[in-house]
Short mmCIF file of C-alpha atoms in Angstrom, two decimals:
data_model
loop_
_atom_site.label_atom_id
_atom_site.label_comp_id
_atom_site.label_asym_id
_atom_site.label_seq_id
_atom_site.Cartn_x
_atom_site.Cartn_y
_atom_site.Cartn_z
CA UNK K 1 11.59 -45.12 50.83
CA UNK K 2 15.33 -44.55 51.13
CA UNK K 3 17.40 -43.63 47.96
CA UNK K 4 20.96 -44.24 47.17
CA UNK K 5 23.10 -41.11 47.56
CA UNK K 6 24.09 -41.11 43.90
CA UNK K 7 20.45 -41.25 42.88
CA UNK K 8 19.49 -38.47 45.45
CA UNK K 9 22.24 -36.44 44.03
CA UNK K 10 21.06 -37.00 40.49
CA UNK K 11 17.47 -36.04 41.41
CA UNK K 12 18.75 -32.97 43.23
CA UNK K 13 20.76 -31.88 40.14
CA UNK K 14 17.81 -32.42 37.79
CA UNK K 15 15.69 -30.35 40.14
CA UNK K 16 18.08 -27.58 40.23
CA UNK K 17 18.44 -27.51 36.43
CA UNK K 18 14.68 -27.51 35.91
CA UNK K 19 14.15 -24.73 38.29
CA UNK K 20 16.97 -22.70 36.67
CA UNK K 21 15.31 -23.25 33.32
CA UNK K 22 11.83 -22.06 34.84
CA UNK K 23 13.57 -19.12 36.45
CA UNK K 24 15.10 -18.03 33.13
CA UNK K 25 11.73 -18.31 31.33
CA UNK K 26 10.12 -16.36 34.03
CA UNK K 27 12.72 -13.60 33.76
CA UNK K 28 11.76 -13.11 30.26
CA UNK K 29 8.23 -12.11 31.17
CA UNK K 30 6.14 -10.00 31.24
CA UNK K 31 6.77 -8.64 27.59
CA UNK K 32 5.43 -5.62 25.86
CA UNK K 33 4.27 -6.32 22.24
CA UNK K 34 3.18 -3.41 19.92
CA UNK K 35 0.56 -3.72 17.09
CA UNK K 36 -1.69 -1.38 15.19
CA UNK K 37 -3.74 -0.93 18.31
CA UNK K 38 -1.04 0.05 20.74
CA UNK K 39 1.31 -1.72 23.19
CA UNK K 40 0.14 -4.75 24.99
CA UNK K 41 1.62 -6.39 28.04
CA UNK K 42 1.82 -10.32 28.08
CA UNK K 43 2.27 -11.15 31.92
CA UNK K 44 3.57 -14.65 31.36
CA UNK K 45 4.43 -16.99 28.38
CA UNK K 46 1.30 -17.99 26.35
CA UNK K 47 0.20 -21.61 27.00
CA UNK K 48 -3.18 -21.63 25.13
CA UNK K 49 -2.83 -19.68 21.93
CA UNK K 50 -5.85 -19.39 19.49
CA UNK K 51 -5.18 -18.42 15.97
CA UNK K 52 -8.19 -16.92 14.19
CA UNK K 53 -6.10 -16.97 11.01
CA UNK K 54 -5.45 -20.34 9.22
CA UNK K 55 -2.52 -18.45 7.42
CA UNK K 56 -0.78 -17.63 10.74
CA UNK K 57 -1.40 -21.10 12.32
CA UNK K 58 1.24 -22.91 10.11
CA UNK K 59 3.89 -20.47 11.37
CA UNK K 60 2.82 -21.00 14.97
CA UNK K 61 3.14 -24.80 14.55
CA UNK K 62 6.56 -24.45 12.68
CA UNK K 63 8.04 -22.86 15.87
CA UNK K 64 6.27 -25.45 18.26
CA UNK K 65 4.19 -22.61 19.79
CA UNK K 66 1.28 -23.96 21.96
CA UNK K 67 -1.54 -23.21 19.45
CA UNK K 68 -4.54 -25.10 20.53
CA UNK K 69 -7.16 -24.00 18.06
CA UNK K 70 -7.41 -22.26 14.68
CA UNK K 71 -9.91 -20.90 12.30
CA UNK K 72 -10.21 -22.91 9.10
CA UNK K 73 -10.90 -22.46 5.45
CA UNK K 74 -13.17 -24.35 3.21
CA UNK K 75 -12.36 -28.20 3.63
CA UNK K 76 -11.54 -30.90 1.09
CA UNK K 77 -9.98 -28.97 -1.78
CA UNK K 78 -6.49 -28.44 -3.36
CA UNK K 79 -5.21 -26.37 -0.41
CA UNK K 80 -7.05 -27.75 2.68
CA UNK K 81 -7.70 -30.99 4.24
CA UNK K 82 -10.95 -32.52 5.70
CA UNK K 83 -10.70 -30.08 8.63
CA UNK K 84 -10.06 -26.95 6.46
CA UNK K 85 -6.38 -26.74 7.71
CA UNK K 86 -3.86 -26.22 5.05
CA UNK K 87 -2.21 -29.36 3.65
CA UNK K 88 1.31 -28.51 4.06
CA UNK K 89 0.79 -28.55 7.93
CA UNK K 90 -2.22 -30.86 8.15
CA UNK K 91 -0.26 -33.82 9.50
CA UNK K 92 1.39 -31.85 12.28
CA UNK K 93 -1.92 -30.22 13.19
CA UNK K 94 -3.40 -33.76 13.58
CA UNK K 95 -0.41 -34.84 15.62
CA UNK K 96 -0.83 -31.99 18.15
CA UNK K 97 -4.63 -32.35 18.21
CA UNK K 98 -5.28 -28.87 16.93
CA UNK K 99 -8.96 -27.93 17.32
CA UNK K 100 -10.90 -26.37 14.63
CA UNK K 101 -12.85 -23.26 15.76
CA UNK K 102 -14.90 -22.47 12.73
CA UNK K 103 -15.00 -22.62 8.93
CA UNK K 104 -14.74 -19.14 7.28
CA UNK K 105 -16.84 -16.76 9.34
CA UNK K 106 -15.13 -15.99 12.61
CA UNK K 107 -17.04 -16.63 15.89
CA UNK K 108 -16.23 -15.01 19.25
CA UNK K 109 -18.12 -17.69 21.06
CA UNK K 110 -15.94 -20.49 19.63
CA UNK K 111 -12.79 -18.61 20.60
CA UNK K 112 -14.00 -18.06 24.20
CA UNK K 113 -14.88 -21.77 24.45
CA UNK K 114 -11.18 -22.52 24.09
CA UNK K 115 -10.32 -20.41 27.21
CA UNK K 116 -7.16 -18.92 25.42
CA UNK K 117 -4.46 -16.73 27.12
CA UNK K 118 -3.55 -15.22 23.81
CA UNK K 119 -5.51 -14.56 20.67
CA UNK K 120 -4.02 -13.79 17.25
CA UNK K 121 -5.68 -11.92 14.47
CA UNK K 122 -4.53 -11.35 10.75
CA UNK K 123 -4.82 -7.74 9.70
CA UNK K 124 -5.97 -8.60 6.31
CA UNK K 125 -7.03 -11.39 4.05
CA UNK K 126 -10.06 -13.62 3.72
CA UNK K 127 -9.07 -15.25 7.21
CA UNK K 128 -9.08 -11.84 9.10
CA UNK K 129 -11.30 -11.65 12.35
CA UNK K 130 -10.42 -7.98 12.63
CA UNK K 131 -14.18 -7.09 12.91
CA UNK K 132 -14.34 -8.95 16.08
CA UNK K 133 -11.36 -7.22 17.76
CA UNK K 134 -13.34 -5.55 20.44
CA UNK K 135 -15.17 -8.79 21.45
CA UNK K 136 -12.04 -10.89 21.29
CA UNK K 137 -10.00 -8.46 23.36
CA UNK K 138 -12.29 -8.90 26.33
CA UNK K 139 -11.55 -12.66 26.34
CA UNK K 140 -7.78 -12.55 26.36
CA UNK K 141 -4.93 -10.42 25.09
CA UNK K 142 -5.50 -10.00 21.38
CA UNK K 143 -2.78 -9.16 18.97
CA UNK K 144 -3.17 -8.03 15.29
CA UNK K 145 -0.53 -9.46 12.85
CA UNK K 146 0.31 -8.26 9.48
CA UNK K 147 1.64 -11.15 7.36
CA UNK K 148 1.09 -9.46 4.00
CA UNK K 149 3.94 -6.98 4.33
CA UNK K 150 6.83 -9.09 5.39
CA UNK K 151 8.93 -12.13 4.55
CA UNK K 152 7.85 -15.41 6.30
CA UNK K 153 11.22 -15.15 8.05
CA UNK K 154 10.28 -11.77 9.60
CA UNK K 155 6.84 -13.29 10.52
CA UNK K 156 8.37 -16.29 12.17
CA UNK K 157 10.81 -14.04 14.17
CA UNK K 158 7.78 -11.85 15.31
CA UNK K 159 5.90 -14.81 16.43
CA UNK K 160 8.87 -16.19 18.25
CA UNK K 161 9.21 -12.93 20.18
CA UNK K 162 5.48 -13.02 21.03
CA UNK K 163 5.35 -16.80 21.97
CA UNK K 164 8.87 -17.01 23.73
CA UNK K 165 10.04 -19.36 20.97
CA UNK K 166 12.63 -17.27 19.48
CA UNK K 167 15.15 -20.22 19.46
CA UNK K 168 12.79 -22.39 17.43
CA UNK K 169 11.99 -19.55 14.99
CA UNK K 170 15.82 -18.97 14.44
CA UNK K 171 16.37 -22.68 13.95
CA UNK K 172 13.70 -22.96 11.27
CA UNK K 173 15.01 -20.07 9.45
CA UNK K 174 18.63 -21.49 9.40
CA UNK K 175 17.33 -24.87 8.12
CA UNK K 176 15.63 -23.06 5.39
CA UNK K 177 18.58 -21.02 4.29
CA UNK K 178 20.54 -24.22 4.07
CA UNK K 179 17.84 -25.91 1.78
CA UNK K 180 17.67 -22.68 -0.31
CA UNK K 181 21.30 -22.58 -0.99
CA UNK K 182 21.28 -26.20 -2.17
CA UNK K 183 18.29 -25.83 -4.23
CA UNK K 184 19.69 -22.74 -5.90
CA UNK K 185 22.72 -24.51 -7.20
CA UNK K 186 20.54 -27.15 -8.93
CA UNK K 187 17.91 -24.91 -10.60
CA UNK K 188 18.12 -23.94 -14.29
CA UNK K 189 16.01 -20.74 -14.57
CA UNK K 190 13.45 -20.53 -17.28
CA UNK K 191 13.01 -17.31 -19.42
CA UNK K 192 12.72 -14.23 -17.17
CA UNK K 193 10.89 -12.32 -15.86
CA UNK K 194 8.24 -14.65 -14.36
CA UNK K 195 4.60 -14.13 -13.18
CA UNK K 196 3.53 -16.19 -10.09
CA UNK K 197 -0.03 -16.85 -9.46
CA UNK K 198 -2.80 -18.83 -7.69
CA UNK K 199 -5.53 -19.29 -10.45
CA UNK K 200 -9.21 -19.93 -9.67
CA UNK K 201 -10.77 -21.26 -12.75
CA UNK K 202 -14.43 -21.04 -11.72
CA UNK K 203 -14.01 -17.16 -11.29
CA UNK K 204 -11.61 -16.76 -14.09
CA UNK K 205 -9.36 -14.71 -11.71
CA UNK K 206 -5.99 -15.11 -10.07
CA UNK K 207 -4.11 -13.84 -7.05
CA UNK K 208 -0.64 -12.58 -8.20
CA UNK K 209 2.27 -12.80 -5.86
CA UNK K 210 4.12 -9.56 -5.39
CA UNK K 211 7.82 -9.03 -4.42
CA UNK K 212 6.49 -8.32 -0.88
CA UNK K 213 4.86 -11.68 -0.54
CA UNK K 214 6.77 -14.71 1.05
CA UNK K 215 6.37 -16.51 -2.18
CA UNK K 216 7.61 -13.72 -4.25
CA UNK K 217 10.56 -13.27 -2.05
CA UNK K 218 11.40 -16.91 -2.13
CA UNK K 219 11.43 -16.85 -5.87
CA UNK K 220 13.77 -13.78 -5.93
CA UNK K 221 16.08 -15.70 -3.42
CA UNK K 222 16.30 -18.49 -5.85
CA UNK K 223 17.34 -16.20 -8.61
CA UNK K 224 13.95 -15.50 -10.39
CA UNK K 225 12.91 -12.09 -11.43
CA UNK K 226 9.30 -11.10 -11.00
CA UNK K 227 7.52 -9.37 -13.85
CA UNK K 228 6.43 -5.82 -13.31
CA UNK K 229 2.63 -5.08 -13.72
CA UNK K 230 1.58 -2.50 -16.43
CA UNK K 231 1.25 0.95 -15.07
CA UNK K 232 -2.38 1.92 -14.08
CA UNK K 233 -3.58 -1.64 -13.60
CA UNK K 234 -6.72 -1.39 -11.45
CA UNK K 235 -6.80 -4.57 -9.27
CA UNK K 236 -9.56 -5.73 -6.84
CA UNK K 237 -9.16 -5.17 -3.02
CA UNK K 238 -12.03 -7.52 -2.07
CA UNK K 239 -9.74 -8.92 0.76
CA UNK K 240 -8.73 -5.53 1.96
CA UNK K 241 -5.61 -3.55 0.87
CA UNK K 242 -2.90 -6.19 0.73
CA UNK K 243 0.70 -5.99 0.01
CA UNK K 244 1.41 -9.63 -0.76
CA UNK K 245 -1.12 -10.28 -3.59
CA UNK K 246 -2.69 -8.48 -6.35
CA UNK K 247 -6.24 -9.70 -7.38
CA UNK K 248 -6.65 -9.92 -11.09
CA UNK K 249 -9.78 -10.67 -13.08
CA UNK K 250 -11.34 -9.86 -16.49
CA UNK K 251 -9.26 -7.84 -18.82
CA UNK K 252 -6.83 -7.19 -15.86
CA UNK K 253 -6.11 -10.85 -15.70
CA UNK K 254 -4.86 -10.78 -19.31
CA UNK K 255 -2.80 -7.66 -18.72
CA UNK K 256 -1.42 -8.83 -15.48
CA UNK K 257 0.13 -12.18 -16.75
CA UNK K 258 2.93 -10.49 -18.65
CA UNK K 259 5.85 -12.56 -17.63
CA UNK K 260 8.01 -14.60 -20.05
CA UNK K 261 7.28 -17.68 -17.81
CA UNK K 262 4.12 -18.44 -15.71
CA UNK K 263 4.44 -20.13 -12.19
CA UNK K 264 1.20 -21.70 -11.05
CA UNK K 265 0.90 -22.19 -7.16
CA UNK K 266 -1.43 -24.59 -5.47
CA UNK K 267 -2.48 -25.99 -8.88
CA UNK K 268 -2.40 -29.04 -11.05
CA UNK K 269 -2.81 -29.86 -14.70
CA UNK K 270 -6.37 -29.10 -14.61
CA UNK K 271 -5.70 -25.57 -13.49
CA UNK K 272 -3.10 -25.22 -16.31
CA UNK K 273 -5.49 -26.49 -18.86
CA UNK K 274 -8.11 -23.96 -17.68
CA UNK K 275 -5.75 -21.07 -18.09
CA UNK K 276 -5.01 -22.07 -21.70
CA UNK K 277 -8.77 -22.49 -22.24
CA UNK K 278 -9.51 -19.04 -21.06
CA UNK K 279 -10.14 -16.93 -24.22
CA UNK K 280 -8.87 -13.78 -22.49
CA UNK K 281 -5.45 -15.61 -22.01
CA UNK K 282 -4.91 -16.67 -25.62
CA UNK K 283 -1.66 -14.67 -25.59
CA UNK K 284 0.06 -16.95 -23.33
#
């Protein structure tokens, strides 16, 4: 088949551009990434990422990283859809055909079945697969990510470096900064300081967001002041030692909710009513 000269030139130019892009991408690899287990070499840009942490998965989707499968939480509740994926990115997960690895308890076999070229583990939290690190690291390069000691912007930047999606990470952060500035101008602050929690009515307990959490940092960026906890408060560490939340229950719950205003995350009116019905919280 003969092609017109102009068409041939257009195809040649397109080919050169694509090969140039591929060459630039190849030049960025291999990369060395350091985590709590040492320095790891990623020979090429990951194409099949498995996230064992449902918390990390949303950030990976946000920067268009090629995450193909993820651990999940209990499905069909206020925070998760029918797959156990978090509702704020549920639609994106379905559009990208994200596979569910398992619900709750991590499974090395489920991870291996996805044939990943990169595995991500959260260092802490209820979705951490850290106990399986030795097994998972024999399947593919495995990185441990701390999400509880940094802002979501820092997390996005870190994941961008790991996946080669730095540009997308920077774009998402810039979009957020623009929306944050607009929202801050319109907000009338309630009495300060504030306490921000996720309340679990059945357990009469709460996870309190600290200034180191992404949620706490966002509130402070909007102009809110987070209440300081009383000295000597003994909080639970059932999810490991975390920087982003403080687990409160029993008498500690009453002492910990000491702000002038209370922010209820991932809740509805039923949760608010349950708080007021708790006799330990009669002071609210």
